[in-house]
mmCIF file of C-alpha atoms in Angstrom:
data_model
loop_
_atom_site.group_PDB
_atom_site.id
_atom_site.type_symbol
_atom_site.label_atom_id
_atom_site.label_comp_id
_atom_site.label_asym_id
_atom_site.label_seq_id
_atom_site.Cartn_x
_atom_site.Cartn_y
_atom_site.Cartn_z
ATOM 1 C CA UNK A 1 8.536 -6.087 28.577
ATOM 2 C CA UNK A 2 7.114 -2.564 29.287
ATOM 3 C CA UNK A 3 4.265 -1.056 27.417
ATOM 4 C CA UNK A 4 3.484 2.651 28.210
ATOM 5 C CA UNK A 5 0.283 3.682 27.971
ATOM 6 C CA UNK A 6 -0.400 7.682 28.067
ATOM 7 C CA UNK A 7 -2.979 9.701 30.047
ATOM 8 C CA UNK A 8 -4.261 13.029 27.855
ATOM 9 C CA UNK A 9 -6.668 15.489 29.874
ATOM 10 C CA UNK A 10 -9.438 13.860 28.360
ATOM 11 C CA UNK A 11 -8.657 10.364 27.962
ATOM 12 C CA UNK A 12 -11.071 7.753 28.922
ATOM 13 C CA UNK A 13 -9.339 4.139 28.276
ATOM 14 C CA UNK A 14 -6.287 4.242 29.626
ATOM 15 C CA UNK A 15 -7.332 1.755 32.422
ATOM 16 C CA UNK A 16 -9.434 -0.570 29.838
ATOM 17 C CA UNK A 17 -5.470 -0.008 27.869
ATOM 18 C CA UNK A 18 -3.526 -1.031 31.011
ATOM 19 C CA UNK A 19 -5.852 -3.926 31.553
ATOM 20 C CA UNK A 20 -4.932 -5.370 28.281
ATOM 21 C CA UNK A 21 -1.321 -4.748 28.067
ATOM 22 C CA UNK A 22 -1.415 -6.916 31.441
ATOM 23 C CA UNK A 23 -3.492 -9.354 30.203
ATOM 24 C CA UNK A 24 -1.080 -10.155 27.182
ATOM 25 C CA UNK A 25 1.759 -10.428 30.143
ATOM 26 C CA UNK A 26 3.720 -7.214 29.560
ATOM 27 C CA UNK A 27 4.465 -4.476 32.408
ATOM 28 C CA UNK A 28 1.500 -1.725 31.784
ATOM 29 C CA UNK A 29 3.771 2.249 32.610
ATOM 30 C CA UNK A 30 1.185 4.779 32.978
ATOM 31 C CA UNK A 31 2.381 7.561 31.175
ATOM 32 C CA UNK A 32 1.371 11.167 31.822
ATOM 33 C CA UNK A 33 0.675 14.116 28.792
ATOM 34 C CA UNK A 34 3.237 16.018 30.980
ATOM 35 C CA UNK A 35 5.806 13.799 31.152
ATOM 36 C CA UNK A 36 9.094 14.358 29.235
ATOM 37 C CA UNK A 37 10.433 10.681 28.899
ATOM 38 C CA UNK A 38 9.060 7.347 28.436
ATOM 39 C CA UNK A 39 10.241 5.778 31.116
ATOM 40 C CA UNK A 40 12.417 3.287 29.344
ATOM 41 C CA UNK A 41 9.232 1.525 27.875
ATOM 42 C CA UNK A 42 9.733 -0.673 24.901
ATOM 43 C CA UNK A 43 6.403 0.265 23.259
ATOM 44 C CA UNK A 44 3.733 2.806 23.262
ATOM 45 C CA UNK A 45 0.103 3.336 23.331
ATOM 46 C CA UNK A 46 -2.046 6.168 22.450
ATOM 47 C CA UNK A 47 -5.326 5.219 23.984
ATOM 48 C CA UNK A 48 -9.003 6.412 22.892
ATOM 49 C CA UNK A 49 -11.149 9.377 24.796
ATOM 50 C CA UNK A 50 -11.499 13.166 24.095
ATOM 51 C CA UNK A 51 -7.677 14.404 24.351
ATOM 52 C CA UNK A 52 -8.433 18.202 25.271
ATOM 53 C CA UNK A 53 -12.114 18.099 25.121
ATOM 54 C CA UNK A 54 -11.333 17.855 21.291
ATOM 55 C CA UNK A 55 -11.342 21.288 20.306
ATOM 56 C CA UNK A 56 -9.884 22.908 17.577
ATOM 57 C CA UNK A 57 -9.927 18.689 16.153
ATOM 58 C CA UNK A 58 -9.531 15.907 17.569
ATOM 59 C CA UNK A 59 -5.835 15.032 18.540
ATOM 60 C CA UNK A 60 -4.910 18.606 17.181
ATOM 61 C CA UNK A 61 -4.016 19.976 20.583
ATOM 62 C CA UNK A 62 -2.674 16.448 22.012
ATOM 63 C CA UNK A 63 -0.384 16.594 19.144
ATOM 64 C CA UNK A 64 1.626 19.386 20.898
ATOM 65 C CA UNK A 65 1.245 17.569 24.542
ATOM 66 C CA UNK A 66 5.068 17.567 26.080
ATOM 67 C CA UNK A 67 5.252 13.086 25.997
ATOM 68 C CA UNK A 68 4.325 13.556 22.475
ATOM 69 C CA UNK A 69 8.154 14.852 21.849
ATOM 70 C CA UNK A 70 10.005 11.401 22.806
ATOM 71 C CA UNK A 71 6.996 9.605 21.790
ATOM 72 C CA UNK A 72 7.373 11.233 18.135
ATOM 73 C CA UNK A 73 11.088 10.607 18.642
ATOM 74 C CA UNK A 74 11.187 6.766 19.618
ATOM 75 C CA UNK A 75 8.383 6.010 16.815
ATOM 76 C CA UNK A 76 10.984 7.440 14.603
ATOM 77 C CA UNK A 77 14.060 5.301 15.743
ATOM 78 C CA UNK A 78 11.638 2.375 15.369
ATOM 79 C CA UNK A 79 10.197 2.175 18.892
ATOM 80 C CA UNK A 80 6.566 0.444 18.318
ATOM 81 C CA UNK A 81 3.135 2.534 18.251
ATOM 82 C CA UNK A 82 0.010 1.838 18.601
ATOM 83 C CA UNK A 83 -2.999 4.929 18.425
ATOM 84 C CA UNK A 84 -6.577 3.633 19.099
ATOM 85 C CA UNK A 85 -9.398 6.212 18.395
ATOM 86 C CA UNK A 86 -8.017 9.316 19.737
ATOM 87 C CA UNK A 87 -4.894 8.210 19.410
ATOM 88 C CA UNK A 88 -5.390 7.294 15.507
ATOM 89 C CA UNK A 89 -5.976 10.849 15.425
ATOM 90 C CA UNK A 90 -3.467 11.423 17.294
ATOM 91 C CA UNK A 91 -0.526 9.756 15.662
ATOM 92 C CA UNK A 92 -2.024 11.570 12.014
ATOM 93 C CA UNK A 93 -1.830 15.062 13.675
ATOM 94 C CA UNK A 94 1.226 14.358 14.347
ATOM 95 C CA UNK A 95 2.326 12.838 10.593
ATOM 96 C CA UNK A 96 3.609 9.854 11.966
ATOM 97 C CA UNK A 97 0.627 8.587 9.860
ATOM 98 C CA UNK A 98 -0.817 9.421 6.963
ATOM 99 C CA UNK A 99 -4.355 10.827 6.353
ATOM 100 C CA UNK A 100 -7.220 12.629 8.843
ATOM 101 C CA UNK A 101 -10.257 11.296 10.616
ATOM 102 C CA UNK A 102 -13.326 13.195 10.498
ATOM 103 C CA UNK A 103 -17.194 13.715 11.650
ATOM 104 C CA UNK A 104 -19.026 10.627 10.552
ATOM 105 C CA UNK A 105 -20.960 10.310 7.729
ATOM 106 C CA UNK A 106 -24.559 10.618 8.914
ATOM 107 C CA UNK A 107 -22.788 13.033 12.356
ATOM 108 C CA UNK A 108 -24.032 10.715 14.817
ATOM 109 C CA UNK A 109 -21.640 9.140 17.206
ATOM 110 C CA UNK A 110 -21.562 4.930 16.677
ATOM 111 C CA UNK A 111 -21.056 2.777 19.382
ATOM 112 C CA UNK A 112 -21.294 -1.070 18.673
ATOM 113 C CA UNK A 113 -20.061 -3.837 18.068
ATOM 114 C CA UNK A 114 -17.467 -4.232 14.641
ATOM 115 C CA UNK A 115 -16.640 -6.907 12.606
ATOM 116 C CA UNK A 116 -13.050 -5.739 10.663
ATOM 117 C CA UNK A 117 -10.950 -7.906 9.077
ATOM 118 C CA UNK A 118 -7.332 -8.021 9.081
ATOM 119 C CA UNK A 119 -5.569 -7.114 5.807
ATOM 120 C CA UNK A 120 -2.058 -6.830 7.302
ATOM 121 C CA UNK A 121 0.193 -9.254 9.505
ATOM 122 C CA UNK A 122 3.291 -8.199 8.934
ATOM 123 C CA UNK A 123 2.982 -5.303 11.036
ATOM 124 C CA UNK A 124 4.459 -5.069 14.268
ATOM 125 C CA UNK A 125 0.723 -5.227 16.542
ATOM 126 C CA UNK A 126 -0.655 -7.955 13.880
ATOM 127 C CA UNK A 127 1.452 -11.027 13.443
ATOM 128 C CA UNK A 128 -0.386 -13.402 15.887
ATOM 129 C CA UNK A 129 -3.478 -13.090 13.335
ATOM 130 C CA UNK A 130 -3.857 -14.914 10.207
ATOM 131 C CA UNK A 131 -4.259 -13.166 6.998
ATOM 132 C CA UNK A 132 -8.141 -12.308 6.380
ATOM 133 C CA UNK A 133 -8.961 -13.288 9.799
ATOM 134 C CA UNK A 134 -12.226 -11.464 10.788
ATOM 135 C CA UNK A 135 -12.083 -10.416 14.631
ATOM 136 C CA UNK A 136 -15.215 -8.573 16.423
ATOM 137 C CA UNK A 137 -14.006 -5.595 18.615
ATOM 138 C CA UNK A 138 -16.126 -2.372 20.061
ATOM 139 C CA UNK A 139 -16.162 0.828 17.933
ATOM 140 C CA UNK A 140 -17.528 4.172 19.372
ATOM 141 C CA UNK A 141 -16.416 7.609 17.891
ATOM 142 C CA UNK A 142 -18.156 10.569 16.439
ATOM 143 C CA UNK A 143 -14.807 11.700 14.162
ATOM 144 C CA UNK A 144 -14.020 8.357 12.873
ATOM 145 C CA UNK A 145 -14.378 8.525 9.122
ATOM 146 C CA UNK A 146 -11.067 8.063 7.455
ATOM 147 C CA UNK A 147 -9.994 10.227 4.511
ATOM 148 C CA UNK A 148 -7.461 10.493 2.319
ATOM 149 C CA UNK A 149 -6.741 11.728 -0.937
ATOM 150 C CA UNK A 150 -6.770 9.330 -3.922
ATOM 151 C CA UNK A 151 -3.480 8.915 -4.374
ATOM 152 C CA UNK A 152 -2.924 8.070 -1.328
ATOM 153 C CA UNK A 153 -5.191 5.786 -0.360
ATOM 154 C CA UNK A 154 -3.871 4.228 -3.708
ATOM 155 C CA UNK A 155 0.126 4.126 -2.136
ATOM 156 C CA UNK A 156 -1.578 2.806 1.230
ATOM 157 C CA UNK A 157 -3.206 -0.147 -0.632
ATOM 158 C CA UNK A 158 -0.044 -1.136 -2.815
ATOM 159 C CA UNK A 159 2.176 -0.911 -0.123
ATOM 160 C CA UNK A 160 0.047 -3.347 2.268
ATOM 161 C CA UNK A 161 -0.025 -0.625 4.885
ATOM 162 C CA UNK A 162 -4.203 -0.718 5.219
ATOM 163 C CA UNK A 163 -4.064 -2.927 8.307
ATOM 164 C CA UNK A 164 -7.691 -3.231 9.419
ATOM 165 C CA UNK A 165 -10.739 -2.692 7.397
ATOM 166 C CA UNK A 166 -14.713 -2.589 8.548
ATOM 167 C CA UNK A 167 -16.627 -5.688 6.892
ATOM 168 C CA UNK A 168 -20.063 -6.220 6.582
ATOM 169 C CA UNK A 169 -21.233 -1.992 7.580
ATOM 170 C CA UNK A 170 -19.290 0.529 7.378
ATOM 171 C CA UNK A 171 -20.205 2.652 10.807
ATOM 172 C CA UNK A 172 -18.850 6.049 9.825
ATOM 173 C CA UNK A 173 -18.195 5.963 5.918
ATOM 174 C CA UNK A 174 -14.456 5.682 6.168
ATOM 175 C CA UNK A 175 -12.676 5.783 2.791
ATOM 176 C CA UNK A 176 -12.429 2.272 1.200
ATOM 177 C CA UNK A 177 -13.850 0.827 4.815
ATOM 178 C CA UNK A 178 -10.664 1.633 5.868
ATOM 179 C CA UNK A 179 -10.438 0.703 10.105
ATOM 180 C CA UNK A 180 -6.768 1.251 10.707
ATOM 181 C CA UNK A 181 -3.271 2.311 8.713
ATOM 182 C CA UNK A 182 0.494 1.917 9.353
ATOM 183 C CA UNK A 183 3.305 3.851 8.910
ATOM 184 C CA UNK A 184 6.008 2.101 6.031
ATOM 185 C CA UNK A 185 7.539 0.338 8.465
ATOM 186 C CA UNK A 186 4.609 -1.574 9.857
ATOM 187 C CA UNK A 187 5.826 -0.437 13.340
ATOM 188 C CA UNK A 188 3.153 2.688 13.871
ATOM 189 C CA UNK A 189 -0.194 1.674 13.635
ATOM 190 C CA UNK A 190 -3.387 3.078 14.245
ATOM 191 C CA UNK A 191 -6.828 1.998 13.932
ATOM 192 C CA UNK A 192 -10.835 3.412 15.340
ATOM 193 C CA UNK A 193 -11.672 0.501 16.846
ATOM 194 C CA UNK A 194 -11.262 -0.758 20.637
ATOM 195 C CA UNK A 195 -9.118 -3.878 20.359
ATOM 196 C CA UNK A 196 -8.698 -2.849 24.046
ATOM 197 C CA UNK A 197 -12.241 -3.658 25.310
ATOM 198 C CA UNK A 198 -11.804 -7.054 23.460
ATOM 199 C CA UNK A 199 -9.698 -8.882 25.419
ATOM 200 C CA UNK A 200 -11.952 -11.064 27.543
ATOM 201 C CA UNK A 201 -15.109 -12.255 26.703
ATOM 202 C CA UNK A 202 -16.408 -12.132 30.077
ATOM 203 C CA UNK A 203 -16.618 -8.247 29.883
ATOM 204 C CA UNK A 204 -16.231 -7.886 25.883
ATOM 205 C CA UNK A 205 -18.020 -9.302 22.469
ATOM 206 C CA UNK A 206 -14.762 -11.395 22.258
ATOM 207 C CA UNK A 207 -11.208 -11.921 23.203
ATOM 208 C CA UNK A 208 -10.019 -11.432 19.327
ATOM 209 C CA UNK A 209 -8.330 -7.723 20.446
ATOM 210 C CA UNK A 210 -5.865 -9.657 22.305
ATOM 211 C CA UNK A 211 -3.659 -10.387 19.652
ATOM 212 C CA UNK A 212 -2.974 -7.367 18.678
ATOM 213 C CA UNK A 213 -1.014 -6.563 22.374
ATOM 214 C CA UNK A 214 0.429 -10.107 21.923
ATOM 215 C CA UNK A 215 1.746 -9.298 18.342
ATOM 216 C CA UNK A 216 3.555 -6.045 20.101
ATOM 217 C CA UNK A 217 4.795 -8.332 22.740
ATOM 218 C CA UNK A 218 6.463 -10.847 20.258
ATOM 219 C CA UNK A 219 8.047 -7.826 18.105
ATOM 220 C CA UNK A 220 9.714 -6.112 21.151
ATOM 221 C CA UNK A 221 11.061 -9.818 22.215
ATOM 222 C CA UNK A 222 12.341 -11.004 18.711
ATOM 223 C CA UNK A 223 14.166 -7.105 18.161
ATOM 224 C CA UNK A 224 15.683 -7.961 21.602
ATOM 225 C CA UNK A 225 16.885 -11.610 20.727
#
C-alpha cells in the first residue's frame, strides 16, 4: 500500500508523516506542492506546518497549490484523506470539509500534550479504535479553533461526522471541543492534533496516533479485496 504524503513551501512534518505511514507498514511517496499527479498512491496526507508562510489564512494559498487538483479530484472519487493541522485547514479551504479554523481563543499558540477522544470509528482513518476510546497525541497551532455555524455544527453532530473531540481542556476554544471532522463519507478527515508525533512512545507521549495510519491501511486493503 502507498500513502502519499505532500511537501507545501512551509511544511514542517512531512518527515514526522513519512515516519508514521512506515511505521504502520505502508510505502510512505513524498509528494511535492508542484507535482501534477499522485503517483498512483492509494491514500493521501496533508501534513501540519505553515503552507506559504500562512498569509492571506492559513491553507488559503495551499488550497490553489498544483497537487491540490488530483488530490481534490481522488478525494472526490473516494480516494482516502487525511489533513492534520495545516492540512485541516487545508482540506476546509478547499470545501472538501466543512467549516474554518481560526486564531485561538486567548491568540497564543498551544503546544502540549492532548487528551481527545474518539467519537467516530466508522471513518476510514478510525476503525482500529474503539468507540469513546481516549488517546493522548501532541497539539501545537496558533489558528486551531474550529468554527462553524450552528446549523452546521448541528448536521455534523447528527450525522456522526465529529470524529475527534478535546476532553478534559479545550486548548484553543474550538466549537463544541470539536478536534477533527469528516466529510459524509467518512473517507476525508481532518483533525488539529499530531496523531503523527504519536506513534512511538520512545519519542512521543504515546503510541495511540498509530491507529489512525493503521485504520487507513485496513480501508485501502478491504476496498481492494
Amino acid at each position: 500500500m502507498r500513502i502519499g504524503a505532500v511537501t507545501f513551501p512551509g511544511t514542517l512534518d512531512d518527515v514526522d508523516t513519512v515516519r508514521a505511514i512506515e511505521r504502520a507498514g505502508a510505502e510512505a511517496v513524498a509528494l511535492w506542492h508542484g507535482d501534477a499527479d499522485l503517483r498512483g498512491v492509494d491514500a493521501v496526507v496533508l501534513p501540519g506546518g505553515f503552507s506559504y508562510g500562512d498569509y492571506l489564512r492559513a491553507g488559503a494559498i495551499a488550497r490553489f497549490a498544483p497537487v491540490m487538483e488530483p488530490v481534490i479530484d481522488a478525494a472526490r472519487k473516494g480516494m482516502p484523506v487525511l489533513g492534520i493541522c495545516n492540512g485541516f485547514q487545508i482540506l476546509c479551504e478547499a470545501g472538501l470539509l466543512p467549516g474554518a479554523l481560526v486564531r485561538n481563543h486567548k491568540l497564543r499558540f498551544v503546544c502540549r500534550d492532548q487528551w481527545l477522544r474518539v467519537e467516530s470509528t466508522t471513518t476510514a482513518w478510525t476503525t482500529r479504535y474503539e468507540p469513546g476510546a481516549e488517546i493522548l497525541v501532541p497539539v501545537k497551532s496558533g489558528e486551531g479553533a474550529y468554527m462553524a455555524d450552528e446549523r452546521e455544527l448541528d448536521t455534523l453532530e447528527g450525522e456522526g461526522r465529529v470524529v475527534f473531540r478535546y476532553v478534559e481542556d479545550n486548548p484553543n476554544g474550538s466549537r463544541r471541543d470539536i478536534a477533527g471532522v469528516s466529510d459524509g463519507s467518512g473517507r476525508i478527515v481532518g483533525l488539529m492534533p499530531h496523531p503523527e508525533h504519536a506513534t512511538d512512545p520512545l519519542t512521543g507521549p504515546t503510541d495511540d496516533g498509530l491507529g489512525i495510519f493503521l485504520s487507513a491501511m485496513d480501508n485501502v486493503k478491504q476496498g481492494a479485496a
